[in-house]
Short mmCIF file of C-alpha atoms and ligand atoms in Angstrom, two decimals:
data_model
loop_
_atom_site.label_atom_id
_atom_site.label_comp_id
_atom_site.label_asym_id
_atom_site.label_seq_id
_atom_site.Cartn_x
_atom_site.Cartn_y
_atom_site.Cartn_z
CA PHE A 1 -4.47 -26.63 14.37
CA SER A 2 -5.02 -27.57 10.87
CA SER A 3 -1.82 -29.13 8.96
CA GLY A 4 -2.49 -27.32 5.72
CA ALA A 5 -1.97 -23.85 7.47
CA SER A 6 1.66 -24.50 7.77
CA ALA A 7 2.35 -25.38 4.19
CA ALA A 8 4.40 -22.31 3.72
CA SER A 9 6.14 -22.12 7.03
CA THR A 10 9.37 -23.43 5.86
CA GLU A 11 12.05 -21.26 4.59
CA ASP A 12 12.19 -23.04 1.24
CA SER A 13 8.78 -23.61 0.49
CA TRP A 14 8.56 -20.44 -1.89
CA ARG A 15 11.16 -22.33 -4.30
CA LYS A 16 8.12 -24.74 -5.40
CA VAL A 17 5.85 -21.41 -6.54
CA ASN A 18 5.97 -20.12 -10.22
CA PHE A 19 5.43 -16.46 -9.38
CA HIS A 20 4.88 -15.61 -13.01
CA ASN A 21 1.77 -17.79 -12.57
CA VAL A 22 0.80 -16.05 -9.50
CA TYR A 23 1.24 -12.45 -11.09
CA LYS A 24 -1.15 -13.53 -13.67
CA ASP A 25 -3.61 -15.09 -11.61
CA ILE A 26 -3.71 -12.03 -9.14
CA ALA A 27 -4.14 -9.61 -12.30
CA ALA A 28 -7.00 -11.75 -13.38
CA LEU A 29 -8.72 -10.97 -9.85
CA LEU A 30 -8.36 -7.03 -10.28
CA GLU A 31 -11.31 -6.41 -12.41
CA ASP A 32 -15.00 -6.32 -11.14
CA GLU A 33 -17.30 -3.92 -12.42
CA SER A 34 -19.48 -4.45 -9.38
CA TYR A 35 -16.74 -3.50 -6.98
CA ASP A 36 -15.98 0.19 -6.11
CA ASP A 37 -14.51 1.88 -9.30
CA GLY A 38 -14.28 -1.58 -11.11
CA SER A 39 -10.87 -2.76 -9.71
CA TYR A 40 -9.42 -4.31 -6.52
CA GLY A 41 -5.90 -2.83 -7.50
CA PRO A 42 -6.31 0.09 -4.95
CA VAL A 43 -7.25 -2.00 -1.97
CA PHE A 44 -4.53 -4.47 -2.77
CA VAL A 45 -2.09 -1.85 -2.75
CA ARG A 46 -3.38 -0.67 0.70
CA LEU A 47 -3.36 -4.28 1.96
CA ALA A 48 0.40 -4.46 0.73
CA TRP A 49 1.33 -1.15 2.53
CA HIS A 50 -0.33 -2.20 5.71
CA ALA A 51 1.12 -5.45 6.01
CA SER A 52 4.47 -3.98 5.84
CA GLY A 53 4.21 -0.51 7.23
CA THR A 54 4.21 -1.88 10.88
CA TYR A 55 7.81 -2.25 10.91
CA ASP A 56 9.84 -0.64 13.51
CA VAL A 57 13.80 -0.27 12.94
CA GLY A 58 14.30 0.09 16.74
CA SER A 59 12.90 -3.21 17.85
CA LYS A 60 12.87 -5.04 14.32
CA THR A 61 9.29 -6.04 14.91
CA GLY A 62 6.50 -5.66 12.32
CA GLY A 63 6.65 -5.84 8.78
CA SER A 64 5.25 -8.30 5.92
CA ASN A 65 7.29 -11.41 7.19
CA GLY A 66 4.75 -13.61 9.02
CA ALA A 67 1.70 -11.45 7.59
CA THR A 68 0.41 -10.85 11.17
CA ILE A 69 -2.04 -8.51 9.50
CA ARG A 70 -4.45 -11.57 8.97
CA PHE A 71 -4.58 -12.48 12.74
CA SER A 72 -6.90 -10.75 15.32
CA PRO A 73 -6.08 -8.21 16.92
CA GLU A 74 -4.09 -6.65 14.05
CA ALA A 75 -6.81 -7.50 11.48
CA ASP A 76 -9.32 -5.54 13.57
CA HIS A 77 -7.28 -2.48 14.10
CA GLY A 78 -9.04 0.80 12.91
CA ALA A 79 -6.48 1.41 10.26
CA ASN A 80 -7.06 -2.04 8.76
CA ALA A 81 -10.80 -1.58 8.34
CA GLY A 82 -11.85 -3.04 4.88
CA LEU A 83 -8.94 -4.94 4.43
CA GLY A 84 -10.58 -8.38 4.71
CA VAL A 85 -12.26 -7.59 1.50
CA ALA A 86 -8.64 -7.73 -0.20
CA ARG A 87 -7.64 -10.70 1.87
CA ALA A 88 -10.68 -12.90 0.84
CA ARG A 89 -10.44 -11.94 -2.80
CA LEU A 90 -6.78 -13.30 -2.58
CA GLU A 91 -7.70 -16.51 -0.36
CA PRO A 92 -8.41 -18.90 -3.45
CA LEU A 93 -4.74 -18.19 -4.76
CA LYS A 94 -3.34 -19.38 -1.13
CA LYS A 95 -5.26 -22.52 -2.02
CA LYS A 96 -4.08 -22.79 -5.49
CA TYR A 97 -0.63 -22.24 -4.66
CA PRO A 98 -0.14 -23.54 -0.85
CA HIS A 99 3.60 -22.90 -0.97
CA ILE A 100 3.44 -19.19 -1.25
CA SER A 101 3.58 -17.51 2.23
CA TYR A 102 0.63 -15.09 3.07
CA GLY A 103 3.48 -12.35 3.33
CA ASP A 104 4.66 -12.87 -0.30
CA LEU A 105 1.03 -13.27 -1.49
CA TYR A 106 -0.02 -9.80 -0.14
CA THR A 107 3.16 -7.87 -1.07
CA LEU A 108 3.11 -9.36 -4.52
CA ALA A 109 -0.90 -8.33 -4.91
CA GLY A 110 0.39 -4.80 -3.99
CA VAL A 111 3.08 -4.98 -7.05
CA VAL A 112 0.41 -6.19 -9.21
CA GLY A 113 -2.11 -3.48 -8.23
CA VAL A 114 0.57 -0.88 -9.04
CA GLN A 115 1.81 -2.29 -12.27
CA GLU A 116 -1.40 -3.32 -14.00
CA LEU A 117 -3.15 0.20 -13.16
CA GLY A 118 -0.37 1.73 -15.42
CA GLY A 119 2.40 2.30 -12.50
CA PRO A 120 6.08 1.76 -12.62
CA THR A 121 7.81 -1.76 -12.43
CA VAL A 122 8.44 -2.54 -8.63
CA ARG A 123 11.35 -5.06 -8.02
CA TRP A 124 10.01 -7.74 -5.79
CA ARG A 125 11.54 -10.76 -4.14
CA PRO A 126 9.89 -13.97 -2.53
CA GLY A 127 11.10 -15.48 0.69
CA ARG A 128 8.58 -14.30 3.41
CA VAL A 129 7.58 -17.08 5.67
CA ASP A 130 4.59 -17.82 7.57
CA ASN A 131 6.48 -18.02 10.81
CA LYS A 132 4.51 -15.63 13.15
CA THR A 133 1.47 -16.06 15.54
CA LYS A 134 -1.12 -13.75 16.51
CA GLU A 135 1.10 -13.22 19.69
CA GLN A 136 3.48 -11.27 17.28
CA CYS A 137 0.82 -8.78 16.10
CA THR A 138 1.84 -5.30 16.09
CA PRO A 139 0.44 -2.60 18.70
CA ASP A 140 -2.42 -0.55 17.26
CA ASP A 141 -0.21 2.57 16.68
CA ARG A 142 2.10 1.79 13.92
CA LEU A 143 0.19 3.03 10.89
CA PRO A 144 -0.47 6.73 10.16
CA ASP A 145 -3.41 8.62 11.57
CA ALA A 146 -5.23 10.58 8.58
CA ALA A 147 -6.47 13.31 10.94
CA GLN A 148 -2.79 14.26 11.75
CA GLY A 149 -0.05 16.56 10.30
CA ALA A 150 3.50 16.61 9.11
CA ASP A 151 5.03 15.80 12.54
CA HIS A 152 3.06 12.73 13.03
CA VAL A 153 3.73 11.52 9.33
CA ARG A 154 7.29 11.86 10.01
CA ALA A 155 7.36 10.24 13.22
CA ILE A 156 5.56 6.97 11.84
CA PHE A 157 7.44 7.00 8.53
CA TYR A 158 10.94 7.58 10.15
CA ARG A 159 10.06 4.56 12.58
CA MET A 160 9.97 2.62 9.59
CA GLY A 161 13.43 4.19 8.38
CA PHE A 162 12.07 6.40 5.44
CA ASP A 163 13.59 9.88 4.80
CA ASP A 164 11.39 12.81 3.63
CA GLN A 165 11.66 12.40 -0.19
CA GLU A 166 10.72 8.70 0.43
CA ILE A 167 7.56 9.40 2.34
CA ALA A 168 6.45 12.06 -0.08
CA ALA A 169 6.90 9.53 -3.14
CA LEU A 170 4.91 6.81 -1.11
CA VAL A 171 1.89 9.19 -0.35
CA GLY A 172 1.68 9.62 -4.13
CA ALA A 173 -0.04 6.02 -3.97
CA HIS A 174 -3.20 8.22 -3.20
CA ALA A 175 -3.66 8.80 -6.87
CA LEU A 176 -5.38 5.14 -6.59
CA GLY A 177 -8.80 4.36 -4.93
CA ARG A 178 -10.82 6.19 -2.47
CA CYS A 179 -11.98 6.43 1.02
CA HIS A 180 -15.06 4.73 2.17
CA SER A 181 -17.13 6.11 4.93
CA THR A 182 -17.75 2.49 5.91
CA ARG A 183 -14.07 1.71 6.50
CA SER A 184 -12.00 4.69 7.61
CA GLY A 185 -14.98 7.19 7.81
CA TYR A 186 -13.51 9.29 5.30
CA GLU A 187 -15.25 9.52 2.03
CA GLY A 188 -14.35 10.02 -1.89
CA PRO A 189 -11.57 9.72 -4.38
CA TRP A 190 -8.49 11.97 -4.56
CA ASN A 191 -9.11 12.49 -8.46
CA ALA A 192 -11.32 11.41 -11.47
CA SER A 193 -8.96 8.34 -12.48
CA PRO A 194 -8.86 6.15 -9.29
CA THR A 195 -7.99 3.19 -11.38
CA ALA A 196 -5.07 4.50 -13.05
CA PHE A 197 -1.57 4.96 -11.30
CA THR A 198 -0.78 8.67 -12.14
CA ASN A 199 1.01 11.52 -10.38
CA PHE A 200 -2.38 13.26 -9.94
CA PHE A 201 -2.25 13.12 -6.24
CA TYR A 202 0.50 15.82 -6.37
CA THR A 203 -1.25 17.61 -9.32
CA GLU A 204 -4.64 17.89 -7.50
CA LEU A 205 -3.20 18.69 -4.14
CA LEU A 206 -1.26 21.71 -5.34
CA GLN A 207 -3.53 22.89 -8.16
CA ASN A 208 -6.98 23.10 -6.34
CA THR A 209 -8.39 24.96 -3.64
CA TRP A 210 -9.20 22.68 -0.66
CA VAL A 211 -11.93 23.52 1.76
CA PRO A 212 -13.45 21.67 4.67
CA LYS A 213 -16.00 19.34 3.82
CA LYS A 214 -19.30 20.16 5.26
CA TRP A 215 -20.76 16.98 6.82
CA SER A 216 -21.22 15.07 10.08
CA GLY A 217 -18.17 12.75 9.23
CA PRO A 218 -14.58 13.17 10.21
CA PHE A 219 -12.73 16.50 9.23
CA GLN A 220 -11.49 16.29 5.71
CA PHE A 221 -11.10 18.39 2.80
CA VAL A 222 -12.84 18.60 -0.54
CA ASP A 223 -12.02 20.75 -3.73
CA LYS A 224 -13.86 23.84 -4.32
CA PRO A 225 -15.91 24.30 -6.26
CA THR A 226 -16.76 20.72 -7.22
CA GLY A 227 -16.52 18.86 -4.08
CA GLU A 228 -16.05 15.58 -6.00
CA PHE A 229 -12.45 15.12 -4.92
CA MET A 230 -10.93 14.77 -1.24
CA MET A 231 -7.80 15.10 0.70
CA LEU A 232 -7.16 13.92 4.41
CA PRO A 233 -5.90 16.34 6.81
CA ALA A 234 -2.58 14.41 6.71
CA ASP A 235 -2.48 14.67 2.81
CA LEU A 236 -2.25 18.51 3.06
CA ALA A 237 0.95 18.10 5.07
CA PHE A 238 2.34 17.43 1.67
CA ARG A 239 1.16 20.90 0.41
CA THR A 240 2.05 22.86 3.73
CA ASP A 241 5.04 21.49 4.99
CA PRO A 242 7.92 23.08 3.08
CA VAL A 243 10.07 20.14 2.68
CA PHE A 244 7.26 17.67 1.54
CA ARG A 245 6.06 20.32 -0.72
CA ARG A 246 9.37 20.60 -2.44
CA HIS A 247 8.98 16.82 -3.17
CA ALA A 248 5.24 17.22 -4.20
CA GLU A 249 6.11 19.86 -6.57
CA ARG A 250 8.90 17.78 -8.41
CA TYR A 251 6.47 14.90 -8.75
CA ALA A 252 3.43 17.07 -9.98
CA ALA A 253 6.06 18.34 -12.53
CA ASP A 254 7.70 15.21 -13.57
CA GLN A 255 5.59 12.08 -13.56
CA ASP A 256 8.80 9.79 -14.60
CA ALA A 257 10.57 11.16 -11.39
CA PHE A 258 7.63 10.18 -9.37
CA PHE A 259 7.54 6.82 -10.89
CA ALA A 260 11.24 6.01 -10.47
CA ASP A 261 11.21 7.16 -6.77
CA PHE A 262 7.98 5.34 -5.86
CA ALA A 263 9.03 2.15 -7.25
CA LYS A 264 12.30 2.29 -5.21
CA ALA A 265 10.55 3.24 -2.12
CA PHE A 266 7.42 0.97 -2.33
CA SER A 267 9.91 -2.07 -3.18
CA ARG A 268 11.87 -1.11 0.12
CA LEU A 269 8.63 -0.73 2.02
CA LEU A 270 7.68 -4.42 1.09
CA GLU A 271 10.93 -5.67 2.29
CA LEU A 272 11.10 -4.03 5.62
CA GLY A 273 12.28 -6.50 8.24
CA VAL A 274 12.60 -9.46 5.74
CA SER A 275 15.53 -11.53 5.54
CA PHE A 276 15.50 -13.05 2.24
CA PRO A 277 17.57 -16.15 1.22
CA ALA A 278 20.77 -15.10 -0.56
CA ASP A 279 19.60 -16.76 -3.71
CA ALA A 280 16.15 -15.35 -3.91
CA PRO A 281 15.51 -13.99 -7.28
CA VAL A 282 14.56 -10.30 -7.90
CA TYR A 283 11.44 -10.29 -10.02
CA GLU A 284 10.83 -7.36 -12.56
CA PHE A 285 7.68 -8.63 -13.87
CA LYS A 286 6.08 -7.29 -17.07
CA ALA A 287 2.64 -5.68 -16.89
CA LEU A 288 0.27 -8.00 -18.90
CA ASP A 289 -1.53 -6.15 -21.82
ZN1 ZEM B 1 -3.34 5.61 2.33
N1 ZEM B 1 -5.30 5.93 2.98
N2 ZEM B 1 -2.50 6.69 3.75
N3 ZEM B 1 -1.53 5.10 1.63
N4 ZEM B 1 -4.12 4.40 0.89
C1 ZEM B 1 -6.28 5.36 2.54
C2 ZEM B 1 -6.50 4.63 1.34
C3 ZEM B 1 -5.48 4.25 0.59
C4 ZEM B 1 -3.28 7.32 4.85
C5 ZEM B 1 -4.55 6.95 5.13
O1 ZEM B 1 -5.04 7.44 6.31
C6 ZEM B 1 -5.50 6.64 4.44
C7 ZEM B 1 -0.33 5.47 2.09
C8 ZEM B 1 -0.24 6.45 3.29
C9 ZEM B 1 -1.19 7.10 3.96
C10 ZEM B 1 -3.61 3.89 0.09
C11 ZEM B 1 -2.11 3.69 -0.32
C12 ZEM B 1 -1.05 4.12 0.62
C13 ZEM B 1 -7.54 5.61 3.48
C14 ZEM B 1 -9.01 5.41 3.26
C15 ZEM B 1 -7.05 6.49 4.54
C16 ZEM B 1 -7.82 7.00 5.62
C17 ZEM B 1 -9.17 3.97 3.65
C18 ZEM B 1 -10.70 3.68 3.17
O2 ZEM B 1 -11.53 4.32 3.72
O3 ZEM B 1 -10.84 2.70 2.43
C19 ZEM B 1 -2.37 7.96 5.66
C20 ZEM B 1 -2.68 8.96 6.72
C21 ZEM B 1 -0.89 8.04 4.96
C22 ZEM B 1 0.42 8.64 5.26
C23 ZEM B 1 0.25 9.83 5.41
C24 ZEM B 1 0.82 4.84 1.49
C25 ZEM B 1 2.22 5.16 1.81
C26 ZEM B 1 0.19 4.07 0.49
C27 ZEM B 1 0.89 3.32 -0.50
C28 ZEM B 1 2.27 2.86 -0.83
C29 ZEM B 1 -4.34 3.22 -1.04
C30 ZEM B 1 -4.06 2.67 -2.40
C31 ZEM B 1 -5.74 3.67 -0.80
C32 ZEM B 1 -7.03 3.34 -1.64
C33 ZEM B 1 -7.76 1.95 -0.92
C34 ZEM B 1 -8.91 1.74 -1.62
O4 ZEM B 1 -9.60 0.99 -1.23
O5 ZEM B 1 -9.40 2.38 -2.68
#
């Protein structure tokens, strides 16, 4: 047990952190020509989501507080494959700002990813505490299974406390990044600009013809005729399920509506299960230029 590891384990340590500086330092870590499509933004957004999306309203377990995603067994859950890359990229900032908690660092990295790639301002509060142990890791069934459809997606997100509109808004994050055959087994980006936060998840989903990809990997869809872009089986639920589709159509037609709804739902996701000090400030960071 190293004493340094408990630097952020007190409820008040976040008060010593200048989060504007952390925001800037995370933003400086995004760009890297040699990584994926040139940005760590998408994988930071996925880290923030998987750190938070384990929450269960019934038992009040899981969520970003305590950042159990960094411990085994949770770190090794199939759904979290590849997220060690994002945690390693952020680790120098935990050294530089020892008073930030991992939960605050990982969720703030998601906010930076969204905003610096051109997305909406996401309200964010500090105050998560590194007060959990590996015994509090969540079971390996809390995050969605990409191979399944609307019923499963609803069951997973209702467990977090989200409704259909919020679910449909959150999945729009699939404008960002790509699937990696070495991580999830799936392959390819959802659209041609994976380092820009746009409403293209919905426009691609609704405008293209999606056909099964011919390969030996897991069942997924590619667009006809180019085969350049992909959809997961779970993504197609936002086209086939009538309620999800109504929201997808609205977001495809109105990027501002998508940005507003995504910002609200993503902010709420990052706060599930966290009890913030009453005086924790709410930040609305300005994107850097
Ligand atoms: Zn994702 N997601 N996700 N997602 N996700 C992947 C990648 C990314 C699902 C899913 O199975 C997968 C949300 C919802 C859902 C991002 C953000 C958010 C990948 C590919 C899979 C398989 C991982 C890989 O191989 O690297 C399913 C089934 C979802 C619900 C229906 C929500 C909600 C998100 C944020 C708000 C992002 C940004 C990526 C891209 C990561 C990267 O490294 O490029």
